[in-house]
Tab-separated table of C-alpha atoms in Angstrom:
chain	number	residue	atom	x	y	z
A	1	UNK	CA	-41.251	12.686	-80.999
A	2	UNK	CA	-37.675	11.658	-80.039
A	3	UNK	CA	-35.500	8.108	-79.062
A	4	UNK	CA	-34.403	7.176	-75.801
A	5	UNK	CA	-31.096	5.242	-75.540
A	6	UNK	CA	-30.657	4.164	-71.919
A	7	UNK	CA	-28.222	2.128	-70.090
A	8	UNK	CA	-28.172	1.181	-66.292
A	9	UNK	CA	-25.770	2.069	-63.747
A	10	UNK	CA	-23.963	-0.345	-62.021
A	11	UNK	CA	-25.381	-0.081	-58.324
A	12	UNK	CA	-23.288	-3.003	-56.666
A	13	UNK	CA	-19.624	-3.621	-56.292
A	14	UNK	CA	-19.905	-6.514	-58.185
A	15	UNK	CA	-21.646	-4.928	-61.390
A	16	UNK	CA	-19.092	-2.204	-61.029
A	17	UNK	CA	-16.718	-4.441	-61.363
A	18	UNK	CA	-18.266	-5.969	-64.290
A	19	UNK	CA	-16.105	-4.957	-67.389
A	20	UNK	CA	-19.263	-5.417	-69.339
A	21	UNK	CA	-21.248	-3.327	-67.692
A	22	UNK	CA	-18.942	-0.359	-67.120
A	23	UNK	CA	-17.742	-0.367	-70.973
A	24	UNK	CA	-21.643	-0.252	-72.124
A	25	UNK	CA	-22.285	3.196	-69.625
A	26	UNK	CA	-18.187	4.427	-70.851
A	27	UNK	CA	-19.832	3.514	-74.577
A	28	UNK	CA	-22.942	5.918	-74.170
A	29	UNK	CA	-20.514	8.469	-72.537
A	30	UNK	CA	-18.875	8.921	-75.428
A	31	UNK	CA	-21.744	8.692	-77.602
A	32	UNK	CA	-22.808	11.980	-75.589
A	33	UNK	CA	-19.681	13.793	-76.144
A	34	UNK	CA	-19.098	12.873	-79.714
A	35	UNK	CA	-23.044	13.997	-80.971
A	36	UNK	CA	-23.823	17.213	-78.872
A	37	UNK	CA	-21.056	19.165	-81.290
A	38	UNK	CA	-22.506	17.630	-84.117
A	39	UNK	CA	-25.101	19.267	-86.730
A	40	UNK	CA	-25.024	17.896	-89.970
A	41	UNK	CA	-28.385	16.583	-91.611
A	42	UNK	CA	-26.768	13.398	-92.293
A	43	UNK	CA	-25.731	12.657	-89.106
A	44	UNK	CA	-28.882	12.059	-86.183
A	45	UNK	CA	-29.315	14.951	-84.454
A	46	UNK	CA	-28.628	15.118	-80.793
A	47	UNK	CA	-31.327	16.407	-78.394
A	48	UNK	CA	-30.003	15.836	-74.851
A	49	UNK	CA	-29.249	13.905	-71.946
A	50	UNK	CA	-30.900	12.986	-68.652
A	51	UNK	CA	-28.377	11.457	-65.364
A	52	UNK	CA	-29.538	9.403	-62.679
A	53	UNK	CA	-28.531	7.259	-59.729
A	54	UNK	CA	-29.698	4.631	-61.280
A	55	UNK	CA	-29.745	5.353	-65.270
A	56	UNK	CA	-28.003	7.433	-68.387
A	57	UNK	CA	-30.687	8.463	-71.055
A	58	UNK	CA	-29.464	9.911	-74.351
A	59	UNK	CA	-32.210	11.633	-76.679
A	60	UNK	CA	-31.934	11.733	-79.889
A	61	UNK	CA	-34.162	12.142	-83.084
A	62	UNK	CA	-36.690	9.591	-83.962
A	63	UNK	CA	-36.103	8.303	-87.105
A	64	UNK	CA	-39.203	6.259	-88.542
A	65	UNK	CA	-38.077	4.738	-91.410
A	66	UNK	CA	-35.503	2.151	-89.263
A	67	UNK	CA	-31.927	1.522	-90.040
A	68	UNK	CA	-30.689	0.389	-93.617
A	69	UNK	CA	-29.728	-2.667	-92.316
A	70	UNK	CA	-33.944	-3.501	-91.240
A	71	UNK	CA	-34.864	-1.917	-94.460
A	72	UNK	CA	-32.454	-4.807	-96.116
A	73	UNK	CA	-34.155	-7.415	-94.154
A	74	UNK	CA	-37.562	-6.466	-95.109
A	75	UNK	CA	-37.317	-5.591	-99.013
A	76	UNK	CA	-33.805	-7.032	-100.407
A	77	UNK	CA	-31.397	-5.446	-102.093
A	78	UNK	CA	-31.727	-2.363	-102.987
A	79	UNK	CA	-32.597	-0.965	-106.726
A	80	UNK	CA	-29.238	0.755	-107.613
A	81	UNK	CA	-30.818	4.529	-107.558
A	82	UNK	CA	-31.504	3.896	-103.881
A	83	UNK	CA	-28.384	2.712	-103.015
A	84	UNK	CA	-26.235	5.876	-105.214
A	85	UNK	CA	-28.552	7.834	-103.179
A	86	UNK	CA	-28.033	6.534	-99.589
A	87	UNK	CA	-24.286	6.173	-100.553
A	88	UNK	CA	-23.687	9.818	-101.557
A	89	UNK	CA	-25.266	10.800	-97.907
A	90	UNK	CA	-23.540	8.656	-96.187
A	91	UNK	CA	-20.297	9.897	-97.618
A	92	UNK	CA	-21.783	13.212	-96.685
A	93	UNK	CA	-22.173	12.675	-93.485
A	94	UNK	CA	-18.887	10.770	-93.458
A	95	UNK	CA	-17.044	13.707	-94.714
A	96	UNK	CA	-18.207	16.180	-91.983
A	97	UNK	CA	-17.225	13.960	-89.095
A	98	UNK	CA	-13.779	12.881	-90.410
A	99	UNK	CA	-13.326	17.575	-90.884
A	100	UNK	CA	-14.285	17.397	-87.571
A	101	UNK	CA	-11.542	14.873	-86.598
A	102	UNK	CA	-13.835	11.668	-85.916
A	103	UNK	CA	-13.916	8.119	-86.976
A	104	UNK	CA	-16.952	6.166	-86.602
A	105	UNK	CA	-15.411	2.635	-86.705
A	106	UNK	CA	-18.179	0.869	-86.633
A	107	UNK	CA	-20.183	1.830	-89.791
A	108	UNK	CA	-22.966	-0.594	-91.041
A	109	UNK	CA	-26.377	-0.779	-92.477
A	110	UNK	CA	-27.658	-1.266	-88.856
A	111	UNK	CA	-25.917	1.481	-87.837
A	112	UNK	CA	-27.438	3.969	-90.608
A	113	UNK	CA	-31.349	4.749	-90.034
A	114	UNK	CA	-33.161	6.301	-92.728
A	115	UNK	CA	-36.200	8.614	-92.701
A	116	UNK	CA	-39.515	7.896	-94.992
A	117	UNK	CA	-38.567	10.561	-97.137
A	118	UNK	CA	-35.029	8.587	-97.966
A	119	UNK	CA	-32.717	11.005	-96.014
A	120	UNK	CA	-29.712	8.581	-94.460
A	121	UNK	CA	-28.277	9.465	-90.738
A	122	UNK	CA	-25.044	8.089	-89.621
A	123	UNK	CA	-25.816	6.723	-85.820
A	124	UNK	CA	-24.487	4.684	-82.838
A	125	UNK	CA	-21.150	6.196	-81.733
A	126	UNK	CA	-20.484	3.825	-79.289
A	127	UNK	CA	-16.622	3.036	-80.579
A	128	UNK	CA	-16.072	6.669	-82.216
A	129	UNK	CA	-12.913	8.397	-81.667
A	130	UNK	CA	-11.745	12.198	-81.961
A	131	UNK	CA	-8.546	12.916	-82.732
A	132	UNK	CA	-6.333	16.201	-83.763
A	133	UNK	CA	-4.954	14.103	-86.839
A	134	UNK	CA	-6.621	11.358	-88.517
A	135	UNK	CA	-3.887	10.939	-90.761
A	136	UNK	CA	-1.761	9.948	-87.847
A	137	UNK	CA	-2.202	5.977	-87.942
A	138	UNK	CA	-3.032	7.101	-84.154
A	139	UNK	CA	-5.682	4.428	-83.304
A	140	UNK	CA	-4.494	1.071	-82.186
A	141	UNK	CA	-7.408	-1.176	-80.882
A	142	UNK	CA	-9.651	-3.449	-82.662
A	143	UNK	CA	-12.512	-1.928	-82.362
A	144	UNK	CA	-15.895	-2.557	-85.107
A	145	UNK	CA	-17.616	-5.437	-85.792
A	146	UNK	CA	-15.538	-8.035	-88.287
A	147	UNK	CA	-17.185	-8.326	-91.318
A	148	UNK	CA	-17.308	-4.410	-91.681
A	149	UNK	CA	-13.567	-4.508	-90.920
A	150	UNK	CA	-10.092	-2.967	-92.482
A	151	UNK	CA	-7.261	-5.083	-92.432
A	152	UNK	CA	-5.451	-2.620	-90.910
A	153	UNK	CA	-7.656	-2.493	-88.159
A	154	UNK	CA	-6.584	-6.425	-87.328
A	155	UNK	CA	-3.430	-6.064	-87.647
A	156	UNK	CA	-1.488	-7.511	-84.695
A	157	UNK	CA	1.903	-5.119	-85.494
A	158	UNK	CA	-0.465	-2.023	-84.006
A	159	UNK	CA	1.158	-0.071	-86.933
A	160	UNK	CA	-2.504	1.995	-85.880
A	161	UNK	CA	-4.985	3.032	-88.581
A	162	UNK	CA	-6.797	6.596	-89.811
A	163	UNK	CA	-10.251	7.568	-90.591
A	164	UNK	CA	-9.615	5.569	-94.270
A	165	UNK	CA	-10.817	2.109	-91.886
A	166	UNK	CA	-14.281	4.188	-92.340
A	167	UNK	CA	-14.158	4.120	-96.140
A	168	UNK	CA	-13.734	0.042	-96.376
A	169	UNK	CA	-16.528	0.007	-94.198
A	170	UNK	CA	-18.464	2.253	-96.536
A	171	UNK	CA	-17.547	-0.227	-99.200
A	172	UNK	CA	-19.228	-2.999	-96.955
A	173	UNK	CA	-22.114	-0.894	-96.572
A	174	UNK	CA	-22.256	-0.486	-100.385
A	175	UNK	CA	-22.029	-4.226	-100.759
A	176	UNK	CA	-24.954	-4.800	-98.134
A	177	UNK	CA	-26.963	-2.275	-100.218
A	178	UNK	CA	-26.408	-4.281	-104.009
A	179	UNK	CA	-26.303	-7.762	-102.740
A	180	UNK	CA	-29.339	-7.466	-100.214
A	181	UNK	CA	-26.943	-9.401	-97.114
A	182	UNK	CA	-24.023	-8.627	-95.350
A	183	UNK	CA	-20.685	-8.856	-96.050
A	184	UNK	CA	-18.861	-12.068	-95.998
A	185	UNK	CA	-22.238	-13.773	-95.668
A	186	UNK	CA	-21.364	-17.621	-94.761
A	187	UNK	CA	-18.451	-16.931	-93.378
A	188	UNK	CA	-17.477	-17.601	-89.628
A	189	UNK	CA	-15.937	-14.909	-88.095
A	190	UNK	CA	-13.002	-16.726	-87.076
A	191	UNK	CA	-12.094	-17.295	-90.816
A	192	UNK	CA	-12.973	-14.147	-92.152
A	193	UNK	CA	-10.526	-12.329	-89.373
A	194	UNK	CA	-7.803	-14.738	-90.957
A	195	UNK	CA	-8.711	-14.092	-94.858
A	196	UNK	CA	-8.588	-10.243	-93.841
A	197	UNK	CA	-5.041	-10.444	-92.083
A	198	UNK	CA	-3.367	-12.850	-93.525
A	199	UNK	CA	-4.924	-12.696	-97.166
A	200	UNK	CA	-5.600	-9.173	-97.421
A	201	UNK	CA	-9.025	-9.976	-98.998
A	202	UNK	CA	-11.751	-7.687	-99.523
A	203	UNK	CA	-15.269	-9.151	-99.161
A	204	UNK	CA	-16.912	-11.227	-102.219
A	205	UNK	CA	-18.770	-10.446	-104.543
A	206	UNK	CA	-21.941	-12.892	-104.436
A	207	UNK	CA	-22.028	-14.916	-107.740
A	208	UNK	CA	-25.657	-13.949	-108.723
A	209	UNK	CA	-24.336	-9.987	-108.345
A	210	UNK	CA	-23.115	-8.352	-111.601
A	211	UNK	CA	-22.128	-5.003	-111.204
A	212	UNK	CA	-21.327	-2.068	-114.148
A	213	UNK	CA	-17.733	-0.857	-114.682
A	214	UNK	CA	-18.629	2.028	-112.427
A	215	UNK	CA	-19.982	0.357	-109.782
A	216	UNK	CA	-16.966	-2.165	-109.316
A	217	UNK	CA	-13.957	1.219	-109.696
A	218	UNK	CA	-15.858	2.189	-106.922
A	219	UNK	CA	-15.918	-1.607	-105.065
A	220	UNK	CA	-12.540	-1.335	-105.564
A	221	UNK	CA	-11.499	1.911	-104.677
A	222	UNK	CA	-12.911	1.174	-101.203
A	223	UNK	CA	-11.859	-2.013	-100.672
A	224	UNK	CA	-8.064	-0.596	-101.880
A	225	UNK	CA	-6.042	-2.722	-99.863
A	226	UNK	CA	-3.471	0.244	-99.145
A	227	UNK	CA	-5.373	2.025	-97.017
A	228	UNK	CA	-3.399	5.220	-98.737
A	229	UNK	CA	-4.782	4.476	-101.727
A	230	UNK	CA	-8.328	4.685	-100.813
A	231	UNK	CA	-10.363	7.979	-101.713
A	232	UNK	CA	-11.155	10.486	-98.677
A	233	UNK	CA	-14.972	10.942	-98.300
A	234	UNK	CA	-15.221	14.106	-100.358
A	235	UNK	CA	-13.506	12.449	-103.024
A	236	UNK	CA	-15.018	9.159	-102.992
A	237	UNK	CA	-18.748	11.488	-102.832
A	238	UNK	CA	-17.356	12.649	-106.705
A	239	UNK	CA	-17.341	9.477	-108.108
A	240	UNK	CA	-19.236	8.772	-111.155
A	241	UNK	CA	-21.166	6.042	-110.056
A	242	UNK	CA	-22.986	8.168	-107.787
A	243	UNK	CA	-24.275	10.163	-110.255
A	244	UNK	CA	-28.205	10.018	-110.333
A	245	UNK	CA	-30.871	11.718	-112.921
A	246	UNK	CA	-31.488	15.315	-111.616
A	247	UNK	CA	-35.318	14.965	-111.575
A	248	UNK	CA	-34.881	11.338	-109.432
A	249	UNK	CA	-36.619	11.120	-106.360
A	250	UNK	CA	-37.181	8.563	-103.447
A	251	UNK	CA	-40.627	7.221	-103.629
A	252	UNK	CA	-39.764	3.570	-101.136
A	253	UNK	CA	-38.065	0.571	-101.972
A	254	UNK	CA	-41.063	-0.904	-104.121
């Protein structure tokens, strides 16, 4: 069994002209280049794609289990071994595209399915970008979805940003996980842009949410407001907090 990600064609002058229209084909273009080099069993696997007059189909794996971000909808917040667990694969899966030279940009629980068995798959790499140095500040546009959002990334000097934009957005993801709702839940977007520029403020913490001494020195380390002086994957994948019993397993999120 497999998914099928299709997108129309524009057929008349006027839909080609239609910026909408022609970024959401350009989007699944790139989502085709940027999986069909990619193996990594945290990342969904790639099967093919299938060109028409009329349509672009994009197979991938199916994955059963739905995305974090439905999973979150469904039960709540996570217990905490669940959410080490789906945060050490992510970073996993982080770490391999950023050695390949890719930032996802717009990482989020919707954007991270999950299998029955609890194996996490980074997905929809719509906004990606490749690049021979992702320590090059090299990316300029504001690309993501707000409240998963650097600072940086806002920023209307276009001093560019690197692949560490992923790791805040990790943090969000992380944040989803404990508190069972997105980030900056409440918030209009409008204001949260502003408290991210101009403040420099990472998401909340919900008030009901009390988290260990490991569990916030990692909060923080992603939401580092520097983005130099946030972790890479790999090393943020060491943390303690992470750590889980060797004999734990996934058994659902009852």
């Amino acid at each position: 069994m497999f998914a099928v990600k299709q997108v129309e064609r524009p057929q008349t002058p006027s839909d080609k002209n239609d910026l909408r229209q022609v970024a959401v084909v350009q989007a699944l273009e790139l989502e085709i280049e940027t999986l069909k080099n990619l193996d990594h069993p945290n990342i969904v696997q790639y099967l093919g794609f299938e060109e028409t007059p009329a349509n672009l189909n994009i197979f991938l794996e199916y994955v059963p289990g739905g995305s974090i971000g439905k999973c979150l909808d469904k039960h709540g917040k996570f217990a905490e071994s669940v959410t080490k667990s789906f945060t050490a694969q992510i970073l996993s899966g982080l770490e391999y595209l950023h050695s390949k030279g890719i930032l996802h940009r717009n990482l989020k629980a919707h954007n991270i399915l999950v299998e029955m068995s609890g194996k996490c798959k980074i997905s929809s790499f719509g906004i990606s970008k490749q690049t021979d140095d992702l320590h090059g500040e090299a990316f300029t546009p504001m690309q993501g979805t707000v409240f998963w959002m650097a600072p940086e990334v806002i920023s209307p000097q276009k001093k560019g940003y690197d692949f560490k934009t992923d790791i805040w957005s990790v943090g969000c993801v992380v944040l989803e996980m404990w508190a069972g709702m997105r980030p900056w839940m409440g918030e209009e977007m409008v204001a949260v842009l502003f408290k991210l520029y101009q403040a420099k403020l990472p998401p909340p913490i919900p008030k009901d949410l009390i988290l260990s001494e490991l569990a916030d020195d990692f909060r923080r380390k992603c939401f580092a407001i520097n983005p130099e002086e946030r972790p890479s994957a790999a090393e943020l994948g060491k943390h303690p907090y992470l750590v889980l019993p060797a004999d734990w397993k996934f058994t659902g999120f009852t």
